[in-house]
Amino acid sequence: MLLTARPSARLAILVLALAAAIAAPGAQTPPARVTAITGATLIDGTGGAPIPDAVVIVTGDRITSAGPRASVSVPPGATTIDASGQFIVPGFIDTNVHLSLYGGVNDRYETLVRYNARQPEIVLEAAQLQLKHGVTTVRDSYGVLPALVATRDRINRGEATGARILAAGNIVGWGGPYSVSFSLIREAGLTLFQEQMNDQITQGAGEDLVDMTPEELRVAINAYMDKGPDFVKFGGTAHFSRPSFIGFSPEAQRVMVEEAHKRGKK
């Protein structure tokens, strides 16, 4: 969701989003600065009525109090942001994004070749653009898993600022952006770079998994989860093929769900 607001509104939203997003386990505690955002209408996300002329106090990287001006005191020495006439809302969650470059049908091939080596930088910039617009958590449902995991961990450690990342990596059972299952592209005639891009995306969890026995699949899906995805997304059917083929049998789907749940993953 893109927020289009005046600079004061964007600043108020950004401060609130940063307060929610920066804190992470193991992060260095910054000096205890205090910021007061005053005068805005607060929608706190609890389902209650909007609070006009609200005050939000941010101490360090935490929201420490919020409510009507009459009930929230501004600490002496706090930096005050006047957000009168604006709105303060909790950080948004974007549940289907692609932060990395991965190519595929009608892609800009030259762009992908040129920038593929900089995938971690691209992921970080995309996460920062999300945060800039008030999105504090994103769920990346397809992309370059190593770059997504590395950037996610940097943000979680407090080494970089950006929206929290929940990453799936590959769509398990699909063969990468230059494959039959993803884009109706057959292996014959692929360039070396396209083959490498498929491997970079699939991370060993491509089309071969569809033909595995349940016990083989248990081993394979756990090997994939060892690489750090936050949740498992699998291809129940193909991407563009019509009529679409069925990717995994009901038994195979049950195996993947069971193994993911054992490890606390969706």
Tab-separated table of C-alpha atoms in Angstrom:
chain	number	residue	atom	x	y	z
A	1	MET	CA	0.000	0.000	0.000
A	2	LEU	CA	1.479	3.333	-1.059
A	3	LEU	CA	0.945	6.257	1.287
A	4	THR	CA	0.597	9.653	-0.336
A	5	ALA	CA	0.684	12.268	2.364
A	6	ARG	CA	2.176	15.653	3.077
A	7	PRO	CA	5.777	15.649	4.457
A	8	SER	CA	4.629	16.039	8.064
A	9	ALA	CA	2.313	13.060	7.697
A	10	ARG	CA	4.994	10.946	6.069
A	11	LEU	CA	7.390	11.861	8.887
A	12	ALA	CA	4.899	10.889	11.552
A	13	ILE	CA	4.147	7.603	9.831
A	14	LEU	CA	7.842	6.922	9.301
A	15	VAL	CA	8.719	7.524	12.954
A	16	LEU	CA	5.959	5.180	14.045
A	17	ALA	CA	6.979	2.571	11.481
A	18	LEU	CA	10.626	2.781	12.472
A	19	ALA	CA	9.760	2.426	16.130
A	20	ALA	CA	7.997	-0.823	15.334
A	21	ALA	CA	10.517	-2.106	12.795
A	22	ILE	CA	14.024	-1.375	14.034
A	23	ALA	CA	13.941	-3.304	17.313
A	24	ALA	CA	15.434	-6.759	16.896
A	25	PRO	CA	16.914	-9.421	19.152
A	26	GLY	CA	20.582	-8.762	19.753
A	27	ALA	CA	20.487	-5.262	18.300
A	28	GLN	CA	22.593	-2.579	19.966
A	29	THR	CA	20.461	-0.329	22.172
A	30	PRO	CA	20.681	3.264	20.889
A	31	PRO	CA	20.764	6.289	23.213
A	32	ALA	CA	17.401	6.802	24.887
A	33	ARG	CA	16.137	9.623	22.694
A	34	VAL	CA	12.507	10.642	23.206
A	35	THR	CA	10.204	11.790	20.412
A	36	ALA	CA	6.626	13.021	20.816
A	37	ILE	CA	4.267	13.002	17.833
A	38	THR	CA	1.367	15.306	18.659
A	39	GLY	CA	-1.933	16.451	17.237
A	40	ALA	CA	-2.645	13.649	14.759
A	41	THR	CA	-5.624	11.310	14.679
A	42	LEU	CA	-4.401	7.945	15.968
A	43	ILE	CA	-5.781	4.692	14.549
A	44	ASP	CA	-4.122	2.140	16.799
A	45	GLY	CA	-5.256	-1.041	15.034
A	46	THR	CA	-7.097	-2.522	18.020
A	47	GLY	CA	-10.525	-1.951	16.502
A	48	GLY	CA	-11.339	0.989	18.730
A	49	ALA	CA	-12.493	4.388	17.566
A	50	PRO	CA	-9.904	6.793	16.099
A	51	ILE	CA	-8.354	9.067	18.726
A	52	PRO	CA	-8.294	12.733	17.676
A	53	ASP	CA	-5.551	15.087	18.867
A	54	ALA	CA	-3.426	12.150	20.015
A	55	VAL	CA	0.071	12.010	21.448
A	56	VAL	CA	2.501	9.166	20.728
A	57	ILE	CA	5.723	8.934	22.758
A	58	VAL	CA	8.679	7.032	21.298
A	59	THR	CA	11.549	6.310	23.704
A	60	GLY	CA	14.612	4.913	21.986
A	61	ASP	CA	13.222	2.413	19.507
A	62	ARG	CA	9.986	1.663	21.379
A	63	ILE	CA	6.566	3.276	21.540
A	64	THR	CA	6.140	3.802	25.279
A	65	SER	CA	2.753	5.518	25.405
A	66	ALA	CA	-0.040	6.635	23.093
A	67	GLY	CA	-3.453	8.125	23.571
A	68	PRO	CA	-5.436	11.383	23.843
A	69	ARG	CA	-3.428	14.535	24.558
A	70	ALA	CA	-5.228	14.903	27.892
A	71	SER	CA	-3.903	11.551	29.150
A	72	VAL	CA	-0.371	11.393	27.688
A	73	SER	CA	2.320	13.744	28.973
A	74	VAL	CA	5.177	14.899	26.780
A	75	PRO	CA	8.454	14.349	28.695
A	76	PRO	CA	10.691	17.406	29.173
A	77	GLY	CA	13.312	17.691	26.446
A	78	ALA	CA	11.477	15.450	23.999
A	79	THR	CA	11.715	16.235	20.305
A	80	THR	CA	8.184	17.171	19.229
A	81	ILE	CA	6.716	16.536	15.791
A	82	ASP	CA	3.496	18.450	15.129
A	83	ALA	CA	1.297	16.128	13.058
A	84	SER	CA	-1.916	18.140	13.372
A	85	GLY	CA	-4.417	17.271	10.664
A	86	GLN	CA	-2.635	14.014	9.832
A	87	PHE	CA	-3.144	10.351	10.734
A	88	ILE	CA	-0.892	7.897	12.579
A	89	VAL	CA	-1.444	4.215	11.884
A	90	PRO	CA	0.379	0.964	12.748
A	91	GLY	CA	2.856	-0.360	10.217
A	92	PHE	CA	1.268	-2.120	7.261
A	93	ILE	CA	2.036	-5.733	6.264
A	94	ASP	CA	2.428	-6.482	2.541
A	95	THR	CA	1.771	-10.199	2.144
A	96	ASN	CA	2.920	-10.788	-1.447
A	97	VAL	CA	6.077	-9.052	-2.643
A	98	HIS	CA	9.179	-9.893	-4.698
A	99	LEU	CA	12.179	-7.966	-3.391
A	100	SER	CA	14.817	-9.648	-5.564
A	101	LEU	CA	15.269	-9.854	-9.330
A	102	TYR	CA	14.466	-13.250	-10.833
A	103	GLY	CA	13.569	-12.898	-14.535
A	104	GLY	CA	11.182	-15.155	-16.396
A	105	VAL	CA	8.571	-14.417	-19.057
A	106	ASN	CA	9.104	-11.086	-20.850
A	107	ASP	CA	11.834	-10.119	-18.400
A	108	ARG	CA	14.482	-7.488	-19.059
A	109	TYR	CA	17.241	-10.028	-19.548
A	110	GLU	CA	20.082	-7.537	-19.808
A	111	THR	CA	19.026	-5.860	-16.555
A	112	LEU	CA	18.973	-9.199	-14.728
A	113	VAL	CA	22.432	-10.156	-16.014
A	114	ARG	CA	23.864	-6.768	-15.073
A	115	TYR	CA	22.486	-6.599	-11.532
A	116	ASN	CA	22.282	-10.230	-10.430
A	117	ALA	CA	25.560	-10.007	-8.513
A	118	ARG	CA	24.034	-7.200	-6.410
A	119	GLN	CA	20.935	-9.085	-5.260
A	120	PRO	CA	21.492	-8.399	-1.512
A	121	GLU	CA	21.718	-4.666	-2.183
A	122	ILE	CA	18.571	-4.783	-4.309
A	123	VAL	CA	16.664	-6.682	-1.615
A	124	LEU	CA	17.734	-4.184	1.037
A	125	GLU	CA	16.774	-1.170	-1.062
A	126	ALA	CA	13.365	-2.723	-1.774
A	127	ALA	CA	12.821	-3.385	1.950
A	128	GLN	CA	13.763	0.215	2.689
A	129	LEU	CA	11.322	1.530	0.079
A	130	GLN	CA	8.576	-0.526	1.728
A	131	LEU	CA	9.444	0.920	5.132
A	132	LYS	CA	9.531	4.446	3.716
A	133	HIS	CA	5.868	4.038	2.767
A	134	GLY	CA	4.776	2.680	6.151
A	135	VAL	CA	5.058	-1.062	5.411
A	136	THR	CA	6.951	-2.566	8.348
A	137	THR	CA	6.698	-6.274	7.411
A	138	VAL	CA	6.756	-7.935	3.987
A	139	ARG	CA	6.173	-11.527	2.979
A	140	ASP	CA	8.332	-12.328	-0.050
A	141	SER	CA	6.633	-15.214	-1.819
A	142	TYR	CA	9.192	-15.937	-4.575
A	143	GLY	CA	12.764	-14.893	-5.083
A	144	VAL	CA	16.483	-15.463	-4.535
A	145	LEU	CA	16.570	-17.156	-1.143
A	146	PRO	CA	20.257	-16.565	-0.208
A	147	ALA	CA	19.964	-12.811	-0.794
A	148	LEU	CA	16.615	-12.636	1.002
A	149	VAL	CA	17.873	-14.591	4.024
A	150	ALA	CA	21.121	-12.616	4.280
A	151	THR	CA	19.293	-9.284	4.124
A	152	ARG	CA	16.549	-10.449	6.485
A	153	ASP	CA	19.175	-11.428	9.040
A	154	ARG	CA	21.034	-8.114	8.710
A	155	ILE	CA	17.809	-6.240	9.411
A	156	ASN	CA	16.945	-8.533	12.331
A	157	ARG	CA	20.387	-7.999	13.864
A	158	GLY	CA	19.995	-4.240	13.623
A	159	GLU	CA	22.849	-3.920	11.114
A	160	ALA	CA	20.549	-2.412	8.465
A	161	THR	CA	17.201	-0.648	8.463
A	162	GLY	CA	14.317	-2.011	6.416
A	163	ALA	CA	10.948	-3.707	6.645
A	164	ARG	CA	10.971	-7.102	8.351
A	165	ILE	CA	11.280	-9.838	5.721
A	166	LEU	CA	9.498	-13.190	5.765
A	167	ALA	CA	10.837	-15.136	2.779
A	168	ALA	CA	9.774	-18.307	0.982
A	169	GLY	CA	12.494	-18.405	-1.691
A	170	ASN	CA	11.486	-20.853	-4.398
A	171	ILE	CA	7.985	-22.100	-5.082
A	172	VAL	CA	8.837	-25.699	-4.205
A	173	GLY	CA	8.315	-28.054	-7.127
A	174	TRP	CA	8.815	-25.365	-9.742
A	175	GLY	CA	11.986	-25.244	-11.778
A	176	GLY	CA	12.961	-21.602	-11.589
A	177	PRO	CA	12.083	-18.657	-13.820
A	178	TYR	CA	13.289	-20.349	-17.036
A	179	SER	CA	11.411	-23.647	-16.751
A	180	VAL	CA	8.285	-25.352	-18.023
A	181	SER	CA	6.560	-25.169	-14.646
A	182	PHE	CA	7.187	-21.458	-14.158
A	183	SER	CA	7.089	-19.959	-17.640
A	184	LEU	CA	6.560	-22.748	-20.206
A	185	ILE	CA	10.236	-22.558	-21.197
A	186	ARG	CA	11.889	-25.899	-21.972
A	187	GLU	CA	15.466	-26.699	-20.988
A	188	ALA	CA	16.657	-27.073	-24.571
A	189	GLY	CA	18.158	-23.808	-25.715
A	190	LEU	CA	18.684	-22.203	-22.309
A	191	THR	CA	21.727	-20.009	-21.937
A	192	LEU	CA	24.250	-20.791	-19.217
A	193	PHE	CA	23.043	-17.770	-17.264
A	194	GLN	CA	19.421	-18.942	-17.447
A	195	GLU	CA	20.450	-22.356	-16.122
A	196	GLN	CA	22.389	-20.682	-13.307
A	197	MET	CA	19.415	-18.453	-12.531
A	198	ASN	CA	17.145	-21.482	-12.254
A	199	ASP	CA	19.576	-23.105	-9.805
A	200	GLN	CA	19.911	-19.859	-7.848
A	201	ILE	CA	16.141	-19.755	-7.357
A	202	THR	CA	15.331	-23.431	-6.815
A	203	GLN	CA	18.085	-24.133	-4.257
A	204	GLY	CA	17.600	-27.861	-4.791
A	205	ALA	CA	13.799	-27.702	-4.416
A	206	GLY	CA	12.770	-27.673	-8.077
A	207	GLU	CA	10.810	-29.950	-10.370
A	208	ASP	CA	12.643	-33.105	-9.221
A	209	LEU	CA	10.688	-33.032	-5.951
A	210	VAL	CA	7.419	-33.720	-7.789
A	211	ASP	CA	8.650	-37.215	-8.732
A	212	MET	CA	9.935	-38.206	-5.287
A	213	THR	CA	8.443	-40.785	-2.978
A	214	PRO	CA	7.016	-39.420	0.287
A	215	GLU	CA	10.113	-40.446	2.252
A	216	GLU	CA	12.472	-38.950	-0.326
A	217	LEU	CA	10.419	-35.769	-0.227
A	218	ARG	CA	10.718	-35.565	3.571
A	219	VAL	CA	14.495	-35.477	3.222
A	220	ALA	CA	14.425	-32.969	0.375
A	221	ILE	CA	12.015	-30.511	1.978
A	222	ASN	CA	14.015	-30.536	5.212
A	223	ALA	CA	17.210	-29.899	3.263
A	224	TYR	CA	15.493	-26.897	1.718
A	225	MET	CA	14.238	-25.602	5.070
A	226	ASP	CA	17.800	-25.850	6.384
A	227	LYS	CA	18.607	-22.971	4.015
A	228	GLY	CA	16.475	-20.603	6.065
A	229	PRO	CA	13.070	-19.851	4.478
A	230	ASP	CA	10.477	-18.496	6.909
A	231	PHE	CA	7.637	-20.423	5.305
A	232	VAL	CA	7.212	-23.046	2.593
A	233	LYS	CA	5.350	-22.235	-0.601
A	234	PHE	CA	4.812	-25.128	-3.008
A	235	GLY	CA	3.364	-25.291	-6.500
A	236	GLY	CA	0.093	-27.168	-6.364
A	237	THR	CA	-0.199	-26.596	-10.116
A	238	ALA	CA	1.905	-25.003	-12.849
A	239	HIS	CA	2.209	-21.246	-13.306
A	240	PHE	CA	0.786	-20.525	-16.777
A	241	SER	CA	-0.081	-23.887	-18.319
A	242	ARG	CA	-3.750	-24.311	-19.306
A	243	PRO	CA	-5.094	-26.847	-18.603
A	244	SER	CA	-2.790	-26.833	-15.604
A	245	PHE	CA	-1.031	-29.970	-14.463
A	246	ILE	CA	-1.124	-31.031	-10.814
A	247	GLY	CA	2.305	-30.688	-9.219
A	248	PHE	CA	2.128	-32.769	-6.042
A	249	SER	CA	-0.119	-35.635	-5.034
A	250	PRO	CA	-2.239	-35.264	-1.881
A	251	GLU	CA	0.232	-37.558	-0.072
A	252	ALA	CA	3.186	-35.422	-1.124
A	253	GLN	CA	1.436	-32.230	-0.056
A	254	ARG	CA	0.699	-33.788	3.336
A	255	VAL	CA	4.394	-34.646	3.771
A	256	MET	CA	5.493	-31.067	3.092
A	257	VAL	CA	2.903	-29.630	5.466
A	258	GLU	CA	3.848	-32.088	8.210
A	259	GLU	CA	7.574	-31.426	7.908
A	260	ALA	CA	7.109	-27.649	7.844
A	261	HIS	CA	4.852	-27.760	10.905
A	262	LYS	CA	7.398	-29.867	12.802
A	263	ARG	CA	9.801	-26.959	12.434
A	264	GLY	CA	7.275	-24.318	13.370
A	265	LYS	CA	6.868	-23.029	9.816
A	266	LYS	CA	3.704	-22.230	7.912
